Coordinates of C-alpha atoms in Angstrom, one line a residue:
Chain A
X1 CA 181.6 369.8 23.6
X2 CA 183.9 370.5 26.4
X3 CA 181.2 371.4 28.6
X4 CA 179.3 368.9 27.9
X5 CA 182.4 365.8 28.1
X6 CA 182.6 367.9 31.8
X7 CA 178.9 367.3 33.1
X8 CA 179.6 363.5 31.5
X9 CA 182.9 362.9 33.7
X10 CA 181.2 364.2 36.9
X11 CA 178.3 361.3 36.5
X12 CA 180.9 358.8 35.6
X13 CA 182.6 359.6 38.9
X14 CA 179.7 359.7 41.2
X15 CA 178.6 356.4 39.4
X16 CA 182.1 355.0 40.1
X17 CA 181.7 356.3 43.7
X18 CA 178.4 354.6 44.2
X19 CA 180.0 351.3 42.6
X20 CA 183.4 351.4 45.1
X21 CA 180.6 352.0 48.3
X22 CA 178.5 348.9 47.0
X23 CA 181.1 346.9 46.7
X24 CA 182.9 347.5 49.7
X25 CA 179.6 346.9 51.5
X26 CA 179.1 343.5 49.8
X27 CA 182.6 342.1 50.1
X28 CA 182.1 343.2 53.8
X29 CA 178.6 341.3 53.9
X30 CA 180.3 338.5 52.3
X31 CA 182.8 338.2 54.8
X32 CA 180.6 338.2 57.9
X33 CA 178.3 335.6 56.1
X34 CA 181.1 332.7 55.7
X35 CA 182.5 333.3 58.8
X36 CA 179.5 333.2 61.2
X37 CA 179.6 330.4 62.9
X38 CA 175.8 328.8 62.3
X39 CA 176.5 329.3 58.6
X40 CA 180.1 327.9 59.1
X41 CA 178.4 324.6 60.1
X42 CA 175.5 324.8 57.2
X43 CA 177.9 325.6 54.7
X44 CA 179.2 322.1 52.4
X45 CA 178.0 320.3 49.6
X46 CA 177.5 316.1 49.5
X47 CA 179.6 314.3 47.5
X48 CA 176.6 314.0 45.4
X49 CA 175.4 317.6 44.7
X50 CA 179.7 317.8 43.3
X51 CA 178.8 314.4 41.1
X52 CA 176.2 316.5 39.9
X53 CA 178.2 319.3 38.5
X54 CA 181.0 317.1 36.5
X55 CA 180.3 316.2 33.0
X56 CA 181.3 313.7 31.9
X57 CA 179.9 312.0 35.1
X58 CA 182.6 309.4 35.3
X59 CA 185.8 311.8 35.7
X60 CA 188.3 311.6 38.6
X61 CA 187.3 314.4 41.1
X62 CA 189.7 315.3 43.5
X63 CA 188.8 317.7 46.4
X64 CA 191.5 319.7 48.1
X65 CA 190.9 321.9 51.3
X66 CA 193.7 323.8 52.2
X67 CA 194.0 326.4 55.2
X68 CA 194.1 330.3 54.1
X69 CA 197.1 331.6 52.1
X70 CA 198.0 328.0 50.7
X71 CA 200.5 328.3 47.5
X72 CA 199.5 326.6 44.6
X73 CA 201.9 326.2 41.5
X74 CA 200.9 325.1 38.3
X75 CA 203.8 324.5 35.7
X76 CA 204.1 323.0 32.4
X77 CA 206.7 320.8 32.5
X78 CA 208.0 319.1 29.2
X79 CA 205.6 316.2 30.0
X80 CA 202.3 316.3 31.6
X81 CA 201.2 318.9 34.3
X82 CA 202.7 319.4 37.6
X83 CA 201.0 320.9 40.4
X84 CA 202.5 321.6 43.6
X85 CA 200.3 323.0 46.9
X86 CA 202.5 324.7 50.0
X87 CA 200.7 325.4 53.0
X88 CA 202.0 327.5 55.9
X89 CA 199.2 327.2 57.9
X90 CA 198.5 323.8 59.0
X91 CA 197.8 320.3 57.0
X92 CA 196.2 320.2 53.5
X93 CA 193.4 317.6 53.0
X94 CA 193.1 316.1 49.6
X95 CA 190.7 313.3 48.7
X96 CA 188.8 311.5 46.1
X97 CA 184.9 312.5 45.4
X98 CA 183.7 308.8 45.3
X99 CA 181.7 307.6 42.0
X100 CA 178.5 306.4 43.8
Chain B
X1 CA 190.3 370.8 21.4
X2 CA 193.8 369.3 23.4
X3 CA 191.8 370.0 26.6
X4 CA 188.5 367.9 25.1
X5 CA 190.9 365.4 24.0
X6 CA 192.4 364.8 27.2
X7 CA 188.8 364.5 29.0
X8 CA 187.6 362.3 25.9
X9 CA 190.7 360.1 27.2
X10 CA 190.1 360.4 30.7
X11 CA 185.7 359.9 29.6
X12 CA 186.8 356.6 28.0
X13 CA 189.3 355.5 31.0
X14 CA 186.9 355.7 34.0
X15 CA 184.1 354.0 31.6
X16 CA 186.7 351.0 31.3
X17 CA 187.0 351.1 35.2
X18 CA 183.0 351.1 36.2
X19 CA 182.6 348.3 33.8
X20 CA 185.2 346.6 35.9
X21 CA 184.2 347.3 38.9
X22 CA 179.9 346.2 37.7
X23 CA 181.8 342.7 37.2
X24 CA 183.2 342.6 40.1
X25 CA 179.9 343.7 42.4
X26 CA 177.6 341.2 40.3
X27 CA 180.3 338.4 41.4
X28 CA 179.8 339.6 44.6
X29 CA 176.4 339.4 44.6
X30 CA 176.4 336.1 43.1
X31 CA 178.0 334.6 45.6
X32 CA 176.4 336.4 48.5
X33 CA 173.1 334.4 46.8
X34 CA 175.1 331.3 46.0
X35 CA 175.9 331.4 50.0
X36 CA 172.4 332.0 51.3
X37 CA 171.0 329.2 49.1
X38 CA 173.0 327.0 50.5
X39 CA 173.2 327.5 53.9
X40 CA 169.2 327.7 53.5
X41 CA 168.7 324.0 52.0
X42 CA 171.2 322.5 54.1
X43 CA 168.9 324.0 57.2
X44 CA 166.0 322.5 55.4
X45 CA 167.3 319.1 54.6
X46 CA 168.7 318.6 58.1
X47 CA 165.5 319.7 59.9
X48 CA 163.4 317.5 57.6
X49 CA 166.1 314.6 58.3
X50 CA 166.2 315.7 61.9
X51 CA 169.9 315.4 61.6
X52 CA 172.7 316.3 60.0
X53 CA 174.5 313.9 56.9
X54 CA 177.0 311.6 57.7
X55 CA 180.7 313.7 58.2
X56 CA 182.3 311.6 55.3
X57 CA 179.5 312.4 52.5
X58 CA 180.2 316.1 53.2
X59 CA 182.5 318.7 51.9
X60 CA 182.5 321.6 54.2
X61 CA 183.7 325.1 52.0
X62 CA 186.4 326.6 51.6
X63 CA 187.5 324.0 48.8
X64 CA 188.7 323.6 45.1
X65 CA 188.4 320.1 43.1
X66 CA 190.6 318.8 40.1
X67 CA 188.9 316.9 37.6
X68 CA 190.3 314.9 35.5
X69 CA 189.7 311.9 32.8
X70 CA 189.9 308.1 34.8
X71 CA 192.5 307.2 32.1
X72 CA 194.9 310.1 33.9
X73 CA 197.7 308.4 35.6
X74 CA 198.0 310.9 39.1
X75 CA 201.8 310.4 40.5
X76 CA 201.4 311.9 44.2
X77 CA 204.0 312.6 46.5
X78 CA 203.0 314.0 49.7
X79 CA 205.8 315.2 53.2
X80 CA 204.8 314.0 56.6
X81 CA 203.1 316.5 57.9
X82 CA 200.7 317.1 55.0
X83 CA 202.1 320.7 54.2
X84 CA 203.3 319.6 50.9
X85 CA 201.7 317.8 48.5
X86 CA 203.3 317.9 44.4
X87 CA 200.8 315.8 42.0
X88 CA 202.1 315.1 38.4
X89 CA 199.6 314.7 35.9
X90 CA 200.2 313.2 32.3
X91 CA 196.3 314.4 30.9
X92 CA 194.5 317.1 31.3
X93 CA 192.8 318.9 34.1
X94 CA 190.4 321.4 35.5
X95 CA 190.6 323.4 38.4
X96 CA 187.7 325.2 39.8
X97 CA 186.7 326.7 43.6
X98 CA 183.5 326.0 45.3
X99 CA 182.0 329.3 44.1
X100 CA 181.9 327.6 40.5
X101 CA 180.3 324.4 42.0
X102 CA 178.1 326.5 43.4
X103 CA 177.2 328.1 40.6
X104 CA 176.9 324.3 38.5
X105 CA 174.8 323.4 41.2
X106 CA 171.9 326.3 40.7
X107 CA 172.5 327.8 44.0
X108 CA 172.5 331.5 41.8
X109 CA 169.4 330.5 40.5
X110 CA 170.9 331.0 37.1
X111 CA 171.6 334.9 37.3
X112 CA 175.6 333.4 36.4
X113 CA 174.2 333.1 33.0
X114 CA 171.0 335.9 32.9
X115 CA 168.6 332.3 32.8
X116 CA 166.4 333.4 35.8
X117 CA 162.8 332.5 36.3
X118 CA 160.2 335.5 37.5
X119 CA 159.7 332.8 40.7
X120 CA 163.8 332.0 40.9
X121 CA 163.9 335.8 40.8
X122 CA 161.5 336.8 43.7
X123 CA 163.7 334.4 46.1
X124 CA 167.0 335.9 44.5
X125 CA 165.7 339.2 45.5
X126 CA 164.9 338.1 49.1
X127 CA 168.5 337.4 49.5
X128 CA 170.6 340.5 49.0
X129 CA 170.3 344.0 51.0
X130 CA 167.0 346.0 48.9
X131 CA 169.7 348.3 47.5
X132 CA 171.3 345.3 45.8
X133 CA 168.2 344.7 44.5
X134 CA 167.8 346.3 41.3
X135 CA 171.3 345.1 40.0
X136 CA 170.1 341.3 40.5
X137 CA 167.1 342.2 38.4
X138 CA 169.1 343.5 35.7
X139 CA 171.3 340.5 35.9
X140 CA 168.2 338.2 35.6
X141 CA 168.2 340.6 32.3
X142 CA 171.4 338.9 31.2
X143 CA 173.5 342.0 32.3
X144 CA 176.3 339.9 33.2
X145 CA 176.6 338.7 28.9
X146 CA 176.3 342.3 28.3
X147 CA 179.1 343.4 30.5
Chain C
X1 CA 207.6 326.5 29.9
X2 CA 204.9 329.1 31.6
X3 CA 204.1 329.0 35.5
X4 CA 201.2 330.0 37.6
X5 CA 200.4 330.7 41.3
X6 CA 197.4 331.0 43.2
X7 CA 196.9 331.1 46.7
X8 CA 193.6 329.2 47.8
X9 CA 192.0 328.2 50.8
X10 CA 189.8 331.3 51.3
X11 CA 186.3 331.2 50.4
X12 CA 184.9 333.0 47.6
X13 CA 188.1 334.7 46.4
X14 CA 187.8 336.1 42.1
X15 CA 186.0 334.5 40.1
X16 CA 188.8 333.6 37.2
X17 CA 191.4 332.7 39.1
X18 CA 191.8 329.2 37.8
X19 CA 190.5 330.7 34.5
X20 CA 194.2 331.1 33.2
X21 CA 195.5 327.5 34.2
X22 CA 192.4 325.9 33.0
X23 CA 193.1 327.8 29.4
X24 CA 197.0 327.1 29.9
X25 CA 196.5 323.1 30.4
X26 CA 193.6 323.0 28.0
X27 CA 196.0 325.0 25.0
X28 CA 198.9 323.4 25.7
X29 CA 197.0 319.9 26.1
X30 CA 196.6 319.8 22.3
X31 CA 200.0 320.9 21.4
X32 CA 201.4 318.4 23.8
X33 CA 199.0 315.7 21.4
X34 CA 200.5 317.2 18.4
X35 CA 203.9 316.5 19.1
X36 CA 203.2 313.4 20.2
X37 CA 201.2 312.1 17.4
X38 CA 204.0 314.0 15.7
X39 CA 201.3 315.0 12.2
X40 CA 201.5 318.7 13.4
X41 CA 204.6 320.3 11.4
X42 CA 203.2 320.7 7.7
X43 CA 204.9 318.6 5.4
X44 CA 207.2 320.7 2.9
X45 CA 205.7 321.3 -0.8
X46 CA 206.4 318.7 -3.0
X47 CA 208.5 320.6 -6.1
X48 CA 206.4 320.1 -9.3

């Protein structure tokens, strides 16, 4: 048996291995895909293809774009929700998805 | 018997940690799909309309949308320079990013939710590296649900 | 009262980061009802 859990634990580490390489690669891939510049200017959705997606249709959609590393806070007040955005890096944009 | 304990231990830990890190690499791939798709009808649509849509009926990624019931009153207070915003809601909300729009809007073909046609699959396929291959198939599968 | 912070404004960051505030607004959302309508707390047993 303790032979055998041996053999077991050295394919779980060479799977885990492979797994870490993979995933490195395709976080790497990832990056170089949304920050190429062609893709950079190929890459939104129309207000339509996001009316799409929300069910019920006729909910408030608000869109925020913030630069990198922008703090968001969610707390749970005694009333209601409050939700607070920081940004360090330049000027959040936040606006309403229209209906139509 | 301690020592085959301890490996039994040790056997059940690093399982726990290579289902973790599956997750995470079919997220990965998701998106890297999600991405491609995307980029790949926009090209479309614009060379069919021979130009790009309008700048306002666009919403270029990285983003995140709140939605929320019309009946939610939003108090908004907002500094100058558009660093700070605080919104108080008194309803409920939903937060998601644009990988989850994404995702809503078919650009991973499904794979999100192992619902994947053979056809939806080839062009899946066609989008990731040939040794990311076998792990979308298996996704088409519905690995993700067994994970 | 619970708290949570995110950092956005990268692409494609984990996939359930707003999964915990969604869940936190959505639980707390019906307790927040409850109170309000106020029918939550069980009534005490009548004695027989």
């Amino acid at each position: 048996r303790f032979q055998k859990l041996q053999h077991e634990l050295s394919e779980l580490t060479e799977a885990e291995e492979k797994l870490d390489e993979l995933i490195n690669k395709s976080s790497l891939q990832l990056r170089l895909l949304t920050e190429d510049t062609h893709n950079k200017k190929l890459s939104y959705i129309r207000c339509q293809d996001l009316r799409n997606t929300v069910d019920p249709p006729d909910q408030i959609v608000m869109v925020i774009r913030a630069p990198p590393e922008t703090q968001m806070q969610v707390s749970e007040p005694s009333e209601g929700y409050q939700i607070s955005l920081k940004s360090s890096n330049g000027p959040i944009d936040v606006f309403l998805c229209p209906e139509d | 018997a301690q020592e085959c304990q301890d490996l039994e231990a040790e056997r059940k830990r690093r399982l726990e940690r290579i289902k973790h890190k599956q997750s995470q690499l079919q997220e990965l791939i998701l998106q890297q799909i999600a991405f491609k798709n995307l980029v790949q009808r926009n090209r479309q649509m614009e060379l069919q309309n021979n130009r790009p849509p309008p700048a306002n009926t666009v919403i270029h990624l990285p983003f995140i949308i709140i939605n929320t019931s019309k009946r939610t009153v939003i108090d908004c207070s907002i500094s100058n320079d558009k660093f700070e915003y605080l919104f108080n809601f008194d309803n409920m909300f939903e937060i998601h990013d644009d990988v989850e729009v994404l995702k809503r809007m078919g650009m991973a073909f499904g794979l999100e939710a192992g619902r994947c046609s053979a056809d939806q699959l080839k062009i899946a396929k066609t989008l990731v590296p040939k040794v990311l291959q076998p792990y979308v198939t298996k996704m088409a599968q519905g690995a993700i649900n067994q994970l | 009262r619970s708290r949570i912070l995110v950092s956005i404004g990268e692409s494609f960051g984990s996939a359930d980061k707003f999964q915990k505030i969604n869940q936190m607004v959505s639980s707390t959302d019906r307790s927040l009802k409850r109170s309000l309508e106020g029918g939550s707390t069980p009534k005490p047993l009548k004695r027989l």
